[in-house]
Amino acid sequence: MNILVLMLPLAITLGTGFLIAFLVAMNTGQFDDLETPAQRILDDEKEGERKS
Amino acid sequence: MVSGQRFCCRACEFLSQFEEGLSLKSQKSSTAWDYLDSSPFIDHIRTTSQNQSLHNYRLFLKGLNCSSCTHLLEKLPQIDERILNSQLSFLDGELKLTVSSDLTPSEIARQIEHLGYEPKFLTESEQAKDLLSQESKSLVKKIAVAGFSLGNIMLLSIAKYSGLEGSLKYLFSITEMILFLPILLYAGIPFYKGALLGLKQRSIHLDMVISFSLISSFVFSVIGFLVWGSEMYLDSLAAFTFLILIGRWMIKKAESHSKDQLSDGLFSPDQPVRILEDQIEKTIRLKDLTPGQTLLLGPDQILPCDGQLLSSRAYMDTSFVSGESEPKHYQQGQALFAGMKSLRKDLKISVQVKPEDTDLHQALMESEQLSLSKSRQLKKLNQIGKSILYAALALGALTFPIFLFLLQLGFQESWSRLLSLLVVTCPCALAFGGPLTYSLALRESKKRGLIVSSADVFDRMSEIKNVIFDKTGTLTTGHLKLIRSEPEKLPIWHRAVILGLERSSFHPVAFALREAYGDQVKQIAEVRDVNEVLGEKVFGLFDNEIYSLRRAHLGSGELNEVGFFKGDELLAKLYFEDEIRPETPSVLSKLKSKYELSISSGDKASRVLSLGKALGISPENLFGDQSPRDKLQYVKSHPHAVMLGDGFNDAAALGAADVGIAVAGPLQQSLKNADVCFLKSGLNPLLDLMDISTRLNTSLKRNYNFTIAYNLIAGSLALLGIVTPLIAAIIMPLSSLFVLTQAKRGFL
Amino acid sequence: MNQTPKNMEEIYYDDKIVKMFLIAMMSFAGVAFIAGLLAAIQLAWWPANMNLEWITFGRLRPLHTNAAIFAFAGNAIFAGIYHSSQRLLKTRMASDLLGRIHFWGWQAIILAAAITLPLGYSQSKEYAELEWPIDIAITVVWVVFAINFFWTIAKRREKHLYVALWFYISTIVTVAVLHIVNSIEIPVGMFQSYPVWAGIQDAMVQWWYGHNAVAFFLTTPFLGLMYYYIPKAANRPVYSYRLSIIHFWALVFIYIWAGPHHLLNTALPEWAQTVGMVFSVMLWAPSWGGMINGLLTLKGAWHLLRTEPVIKFLVTAVTFYGMSTFEGPLLSIKSVSSLGHYTDWIIAHVHGGALGWNGFLAFGMTYFLVPKIWRTELYSKSLATWHFWIGLLGILIYYISMWAAGITQGLMWMAIDESGKLVYPDFVETVTRIVPLYWVRALGGLLFIIGYLIMCYNLFKTIQLAPKEQHDTKALVPKRTQETLKDNPADEGHRWLEGFATLFTVLSLIAILVGSVISIYPTINMQKYIQPANIPDPYTSLELAGRDIYVKEGCYLCHSQMIRKLEFDVLRFGPASTIEESMYDRPFQWGSKRTGPDLARLGKKYPDLWHYNHMINPRSVSPGSIMPNYPWLERHDVDFLSLRRKLSVLKRLGVPYSDEEVANADIDAQKEAQILAEDLHKNGAPAGLEKKQITALIAYLQSLGQKAKKE
C-alpha cells in the first residue's frame, strides 16, 4: 500500500491545482454573473462563404 | 419588418430586422438625454481607459425580458461600430459598454431607448452593491478553501477510523496537519477579525470562542500527536469551520436582501432636475439644487424639495405626504412640500429647502438607519447570549481540572471534552437569529407599507392591551358624504345650480355634492363668475342672481353643515358626514376579542357615541369633544396602548402612547411623533403590523427556547464525553442553520 | 450590414475537423459494436471464435472495450469539443495543424490497437491494455490536443468560460495524469512491458485509473457536451447555471478516491475499502445534481421530446446517466458488492452507462450536428425515431438480461445449505444456467446495432444530399485590440495558458519523477505491510513465460485470481488470497469477472495432463464449459531468449532473483519445460511439447497458490 506515498501527494496536488483554478476564476470575475452565460450560448451564428 | 410575423417582444422583433441589415443610426432625435454629455454628469458615469481612446459605461436597464434581449444587447457592436464591447448581466440588468471616444452617452441612451429599454447610467456611488458582493465573494473563497481542506482531511481521517495502522497512519496524520494550515491561516480570518473587534470593545464575542477553539485545538492536536501519538481533532475543526463559514455566508445574503432603499425614486443625488436660470432651462443634479433656484416640475414628477409655488395654480397629489388620495388645489404663493406629485402641466417652484434638508428626507433617512440597539428584547437576548458564553467558559475552566485530576481521565479525554463543550456551545439564536429576525420583520413591514421607526416597536406590540382610535381620518375616510338635506329633496334646478357653483372646485364638499347629485342632474347650470374662497364659501351669478354655498356657522365648526343661499335667503341646508372606512367594522371586530377598544375624538360626542355603538364599542370608552390635551391625558392614563390618529393633529397623543400610529397626515410630521406610519390608507395595515409582531415574537421565543434547550443538552452531553469533538463540530453548525431557517420561515 | 464594422472581426470556425471526427466516430462505432456482438455470441456459443486466435474472447474483448471507449466515445468527445469550444470561446481553434495531427494521430492509435490487441499484445490492465509504444503515442497526441485547446482558450473573445469548458478542462488535465501514472512501465520487448507497480500496488493504481477513466473520459466530457447540446437542441438555457457550476466543482473536489470500490472484499486493506465506499456513495449527490439540471432544462419544452429525435436521445441519455450514477454507489456498498462483484451485473451496469449515457448522447449530438454542419436537413426524422426505439429496446434487453444473469449467478455462488456446504459446488453449473440469458443479451446488442445501421444510412443520405459547396461557419466576433487585450480576455488567457501549461508540466514531472523513485521504495517498505512469513517465492523463468502467455491470451478476462474474505468464496476456492501472494505480479491478475472459476489456488489441484486437455478442448474435462479451444498454444513456440531480459527487468524492479537466475533464465526454462513435456507425453499427450507455449502455461497454472515459502 505504499503506493499511497505517490498517490496521496499526487491527488492532493491535482486537487490543489483545481482549487487554485477556482480561486483565480473567482477573482477574475468568472462567477459574477451566473445567469447570462446560459442564455448567451443560444445565439445562433450565420452561414459562411469560405470553402472548407 | 418581416410581414405577418409576430414577436414575443421588441428584442426578438429587432433581431429579425437586424438579420436583414437594418441599421439603427437613423432615428428621430430626442434631446432628453443631452444633459448626460456635459459635466458634471459625464464625469460620474464615464471611466476612461489608460490611453484615452476608450470609454467605459455601466448602465442599468429596465425592460429586460428574455434571452433575446441578451443577444440583442450583446450585438450592439454590430449595430454601432463605435461600441467595441457589450456585456450584459441579465439578472441585475446591468450592461457594460466599452466604446470609442467619439460616442457620446446621449447617443448611447437614445440607441438603447430605441431598442425598447429604459436606460439609466450608473455612477460610482451606485456601485455600493459591489462592496457587499466583495464581502460575499471573499467568504466564498474561504469556504472553497475550507471545503477543499475538509474533503481531503476527511478522506485521511476515514482511513484512520477504519483501522489504518503503521507508517501510513503517520504519513496520513502529517498530511492532515499540512492540509489544515489553509484553514488556520486563511479560512479562519473572519473569526480572528471578529475576535479582535470583540477585544477592542472589551466585550465577549462568539468569534473569540471560535478562534480560541480553532487555534488551541490545532496546537494541542499537533503537539499531542507528535509527542504522545494521541488522537487529533483536525477533522472536527475543519468540518466546524467549513459549516460555520457557510452559515455566515447565508446570513450575509439574507441581510443584503433587506437593504432595499425606500428613497430610491425620490432622492437619488445624481438624478437630473430641471431649473430655470436666466430664462434658460438647464439640467442639473439633484444634489446641486439650492434654495432660491427656480425648479421646473413636469407632470407626474415628484417634488424633491420644499418650495413655494410660483405658477398661478397647481393641482397636486399629496398622497405620499399626507395620505390623502384626493388631489389638492394650490395657489400661487402657497407652500409645497417634498413628496408631492404634480398632476398637470409644468410648474415653476421656488426652492426653499434643499432636498436633503427637508423633513421628509431626514425622516426617511432616519427611519432607514433603524437602530436595532433600541430594541429591549434584542438587548436582553444579547445579554443572555453573552451569559451562555461566559457560562460555557466558566464551566469549561471548572470541569477541566476536575476531569484531569479528580476523575483521572487523562489529558486527551479531558481536553476532548473541553473542546467539545466549547465547540458545541452556540448562542446562535441570540447572536444572529435575533438580529436576523428583526431585519426580516422590518423588511416585511416596508413591503406592506409600514414605516416602523425602531425595532422596539415590535417588542411593545407584544404587551399591548388597549387600542385607542381617533375618529376623523382614522376610523373614517376624512371624505365628506351628503347624508341629509333640508328640504329632503331639492328641486332639480337647485341641484343644477349647486353643481354649477362647484364645477371647478376641489373642496371635499364639492366632491360630496358631485357624488350625490352628479347622476341626477342632466344639465349643469351655467353659473358665471364663480368665485371660491377656500374653506368658506363659493358664489356665482346665475339668472342675474348671486347664489352661494356657505358654511353655516352652526354646530362645532366642523365642516358638516353647508347652506345654499340665493342672495341672503337660505334655500336649503345640506348636512355632510364623514364616511366610515369600509374595513373599519371588520378590523375592529377582529381586535375586539383581544384588546380593549376606545375612541377619543374631537368630533361631537353624539356622533362619536353613535359611531362607537354601531361598531360595538362599549359606551364608557367613547369620548367626543376632546381637545388635543384631553386626548393626551386619556392616552397617558391608559398604559400599554396603541393610539391611531392623524400624525399632525394628534401628534402629542401619538407621542405619548406606547405605540403611536399615524394613519394619515403629513408624512414628515408623522415620522417625528409617531412610532409607525402607514403609507397605505386605511386600517388594514394595523392587522399587518400585529401579524408581523406576533410572528416576530413567536420566532424569537422559539429560537430562545431552542437555544437554551440545545445548549443545556448538548453542553451536558459534551461534558459527559458522549458528544465528541467531531459530533460537536457537526451539530453546532446544524443548530445555527436551524435557527436561520426558523427565522426565515417566519418571514418568507 | 454588408460591411464588417471596424470593431468586429470576421472569423471562420474550423468545421472540417468536426466533420472528420464525426465520420471517424461513426466508422469505428461499427467496429466496437460488431466486436461486442461477436463477443456476446461467443459467450453464448463458444465455437463462434471460429478457432481463430485473433478473435478469441480473450483478445477480442480488449478490442471491443478500447474501440468503444477510445474510438467511439473518444472521437465523439473530440467532435463535440472542437465544435462547441470554438463557439463558446468565439474563436477558431488556435491551430488547424495541431487539430489534424490530433485527428490522424488518434486514428493511428486506434488502428494500432486494432492490430496489436488481436495479436495478443496486451498489458492486461483494463482500458489500458495497449502496450508501451502506443501508450507513448497516446501521451504525445494528448499533449498536442491539450496545447491546441488551452491555446484556443488563451485566444478567446468571450471572457466567461461556460461550464462545458470547465468540464473539458478537467477532462484534459486529469486524463493526462491518470494515463501517465498508470502507464509507467519498463519495456521488455518491442510490444511488451512490465508496469513498475506490482500486486496490490498495481491493483490500486489500475483501478484508480480505471474508475477515473470512466469518470473523466466517459463522464465529464459528456457532461460538458450535455450542458452545451441540450440547451442548443431545445433552444432553452440550462435550468440552473448556478447549479451546473456547483455540480462541476463538487464533482472535481470529491474527485478521485472512488477507485477502491472495484476492490471491495479483496485483499485490499479494510480501511482503503471503506474510504472507497464512502467516497463512491458521496459521488451520487453531485451526479444527480447534474442529471436534474439537464432534465429540467426541458421544462416548458417537453413537447419536443415527442417531436424531436435529437431530444429523445439526449434526454434518455441523461436518464441513463442518473440510473448508472445511482447503481454505481449502490454497488460500492460492501454487502451489495459481495453479491455483484465478478458477475454480469457489473456488465449490465457498464452497458447501461456505455450504451445509454455515452451511446445515446453521442447519437443525439450527432443527429444534431450533422445537418447543422453539412448545412442541410436530416434525411429522415422518422428513421431517427426508429433508431431511437430500436436502440432503446436493445439497451433495455441487454441490461435486464445481464442484470438477471448477474443476480442469478451471484446468488448461486453465495448459496450455502444448512450443513455449511455449497449448494452449487460445480462452477460450470452456475454458468450453464445463464447461457440462455447470454443469447438474449446478444439479441439486445443486435438491436442496438440495427439502430446504429439505420443511423448510418440516414446520415449517409443526409450528407449525400447536402450542398456540394461546403463552407466553414462564419462568425462576427469582437476584435482583439490592444485595449481589449489589456483589459481581460487574451491577457488573462495568456496567464491561463501559462498557468495550465506549467501546472501540466509540473504534474507530469512529479508523476514521472516520483514514479521512478517509488519503484524502489515499495520494495524497501513493503515489509511494514507484508508479513514476512507469507512472502512467496518468485516465479521461475518458465512460469514467468507461461504467465506472460496467460496475460497475452486475456485469461484474466474470464478468470479471477482473488479469493475474497467471504465464506462462500473460501468454501469454493480455498483460503482467501493475501496481498503477499500477488506481490510480484506485474501486472496484477486479480481479475474483475468470473465467467470461469477463480484460479488463485489452482496449482497442483489437477495433474498436468488435465491442463493440457483442458486447454485443447475444455469440454473434455469440464462438460458444459463455454471456454473456447486453444489449439494454437500447441503450435506456437515460447520465446525463451527474451526471458533473460524479462528477469533482469524484474530484478531491477525488486523481485529477488539471483544474478545466476537472471543469466540462465532461458536455459532454466528450457530445462523445466523438458521435464514437463516428457511427463505430459508419458501420460498420453503428443510428443515435442517442450518448446510450446502450452507447456509454459501449464507450468504457470500449476504454480498458482503454490508459491508460499516452503517451511
Short mmCIF file of N, CA and C in Angstrom, two decimals, chain A residues 3-45:
data_model
loop_
_atom_site.label_atom_id
_atom_site.label_comp_id
_atom_site.label_asym_id
_atom_site.label_seq_id
_atom_site.Cartn_x
_atom_site.Cartn_y
_atom_site.Cartn_z
N ILE A 3 2.02 2.49 -2.30
CA ILE A 3 1.68 3.25 -3.48
C ILE A 3 1.04 4.58 -3.10
N LEU A 4 0.48 4.60 -1.90
CA LEU A 4 -0.18 5.82 -1.46
C LEU A 4 0.81 6.96 -1.24
N VAL A 5 2.05 6.60 -1.01
CA VAL A 5 3.06 7.64 -0.87
C VAL A 5 3.16 8.44 -2.15
N LEU A 6 2.80 7.79 -3.25
CA LEU A 6 2.75 8.51 -4.52
C LEU A 6 1.37 9.10 -4.73
N MET A 7 0.36 8.27 -4.53
CA MET A 7 -0.98 8.69 -4.93
C MET A 7 -1.51 9.85 -4.11
N LEU A 8 -1.19 9.84 -2.84
CA LEU A 8 -1.71 10.89 -1.98
C LEU A 8 -1.20 12.27 -2.40
N PRO A 9 0.11 12.44 -2.44
CA PRO A 9 0.60 13.76 -2.88
C PRO A 9 0.11 14.12 -4.28
N LEU A 10 0.03 13.12 -5.13
CA LEU A 10 -0.41 13.39 -6.49
C LEU A 10 -1.85 13.88 -6.50
N ALA A 11 -2.70 13.15 -5.78
CA ALA A 11 -4.10 13.54 -5.74
C ALA A 11 -4.27 14.92 -5.12
N ILE A 12 -3.52 15.18 -4.07
CA ILE A 12 -3.64 16.48 -3.41
C ILE A 12 -3.11 17.58 -4.31
N THR A 13 -2.04 17.29 -5.04
CA THR A 13 -1.54 18.29 -5.97
C THR A 13 -2.58 18.61 -7.02
N LEU A 14 -3.17 17.56 -7.54
CA LEU A 14 -4.21 17.76 -8.55
C LEU A 14 -5.35 18.58 -7.98
N GLY A 15 -5.76 18.21 -6.77
CA GLY A 15 -6.84 18.94 -6.13
C GLY A 15 -6.47 20.38 -5.88
N THR A 16 -5.25 20.60 -5.42
CA THR A 16 -4.80 21.97 -5.19
C THR A 16 -4.83 22.76 -6.49
N GLY A 17 -4.41 22.09 -7.56
CA GLY A 17 -4.45 22.74 -8.87
C GLY A 17 -5.85 23.24 -9.19
N PHE A 18 -6.82 22.37 -8.95
CA PHE A 18 -8.19 22.79 -9.24
C PHE A 18 -8.65 23.87 -8.28
N LEU A 19 -8.22 23.80 -7.02
CA LEU A 19 -8.59 24.85 -6.06
C LEU A 19 -8.06 26.20 -6.52
N ILE A 20 -6.81 26.19 -6.96
CA ILE A 20 -6.24 27.43 -7.45
C ILE A 20 -7.01 27.94 -8.67
N ALA A 21 -7.35 27.01 -9.53
CA ALA A 21 -8.14 27.41 -10.71
C ALA A 21 -9.44 28.07 -10.27
N PHE A 22 -10.07 27.50 -9.24
CA PHE A 22 -11.31 28.07 -8.73
C PHE A 22 -11.09 29.47 -8.20
N LEU A 23 -10.05 29.66 -7.40
CA LEU A 23 -9.81 30.97 -6.81
C LEU A 23 -9.47 32.01 -7.88
N VAL A 24 -8.65 31.60 -8.84
CA VAL A 24 -8.33 32.51 -9.93
C VAL A 24 -9.60 32.89 -10.69
N ALA A 25 -10.41 31.89 -10.96
CA ALA A 25 -11.66 32.16 -11.68
C ALA A 25 -12.53 33.12 -10.90
N MET A 26 -12.61 32.92 -9.60
CA MET A 26 -13.41 33.79 -8.75
C MET A 26 -12.90 35.22 -8.84
N ASN A 27 -11.60 35.37 -8.75
CA ASN A 27 -11.02 36.71 -8.76
C ASN A 27 -11.18 37.42 -10.10
N THR A 28 -11.13 36.65 -11.18
CA THR A 28 -11.25 37.31 -12.49
C THR A 28 -12.71 37.41 -12.91
N GLY A 29 -13.60 37.21 -11.98
CA GLY A 29 -15.00 37.51 -12.26
C GLY A 29 -15.76 36.45 -13.03
N GLN A 30 -15.24 35.22 -13.05
CA GLN A 30 -15.96 34.18 -13.79
C GLN A 30 -17.32 33.88 -13.18
N PHE A 31 -17.46 34.08 -11.86
CA PHE A 31 -18.71 33.70 -11.21
C PHE A 31 -19.57 34.90 -10.84
N ASP A 32 -19.28 36.05 -11.41
CA ASP A 32 -20.07 37.23 -11.06
C ASP A 32 -21.48 37.14 -11.62
N ASP A 33 -21.58 36.62 -12.80
CA ASP A 33 -22.88 36.55 -13.43
C ASP A 33 -23.18 35.11 -13.76
N LEU A 34 -24.07 34.51 -12.99
CA LEU A 34 -24.37 33.10 -13.22
C LEU A 34 -25.70 32.92 -13.93
N GLU A 35 -26.12 33.92 -14.67
CA GLU A 35 -27.42 33.83 -15.33
C GLU A 35 -27.28 33.99 -16.83
N THR A 36 -26.57 35.04 -17.22
CA THR A 36 -26.49 35.37 -18.64
C THR A 36 -25.75 34.35 -19.50
N PRO A 37 -24.67 33.72 -19.02
CA PRO A 37 -23.96 32.78 -19.91
C PRO A 37 -24.87 31.68 -20.45
N ALA A 38 -25.83 31.23 -19.64
CA ALA A 38 -26.72 30.17 -20.12
C ALA A 38 -27.52 30.64 -21.33
N GLN A 39 -27.81 31.94 -21.36
CA GLN A 39 -28.58 32.46 -22.50
C GLN A 39 -27.69 32.74 -23.69
N ARG A 40 -26.48 33.15 -23.37
CA ARG A 40 -25.59 33.59 -24.42
C ARG A 40 -25.31 32.51 -25.45
N ILE A 41 -25.23 31.25 -25.01
CA ILE A 41 -24.84 30.20 -25.93
C ILE A 41 -25.93 29.92 -26.96
N LEU A 42 -27.14 30.41 -26.70
CA LEU A 42 -28.23 30.08 -27.61
C LEU A 42 -28.25 30.94 -28.86
N ASP A 43 -27.40 31.96 -28.91
CA ASP A 43 -27.36 32.82 -30.07
C ASP A 43 -26.78 32.05 -31.24
N ASP A 44 -27.49 31.99 -32.33
CA ASP A 44 -27.02 31.20 -33.46
C ASP A 44 -26.13 31.99 -34.40
N GLU A 45 -25.21 31.30 -34.97
CA GLU A 45 -24.30 32.00 -35.87
C GLU A 45 -24.79 31.95 -37.32
#
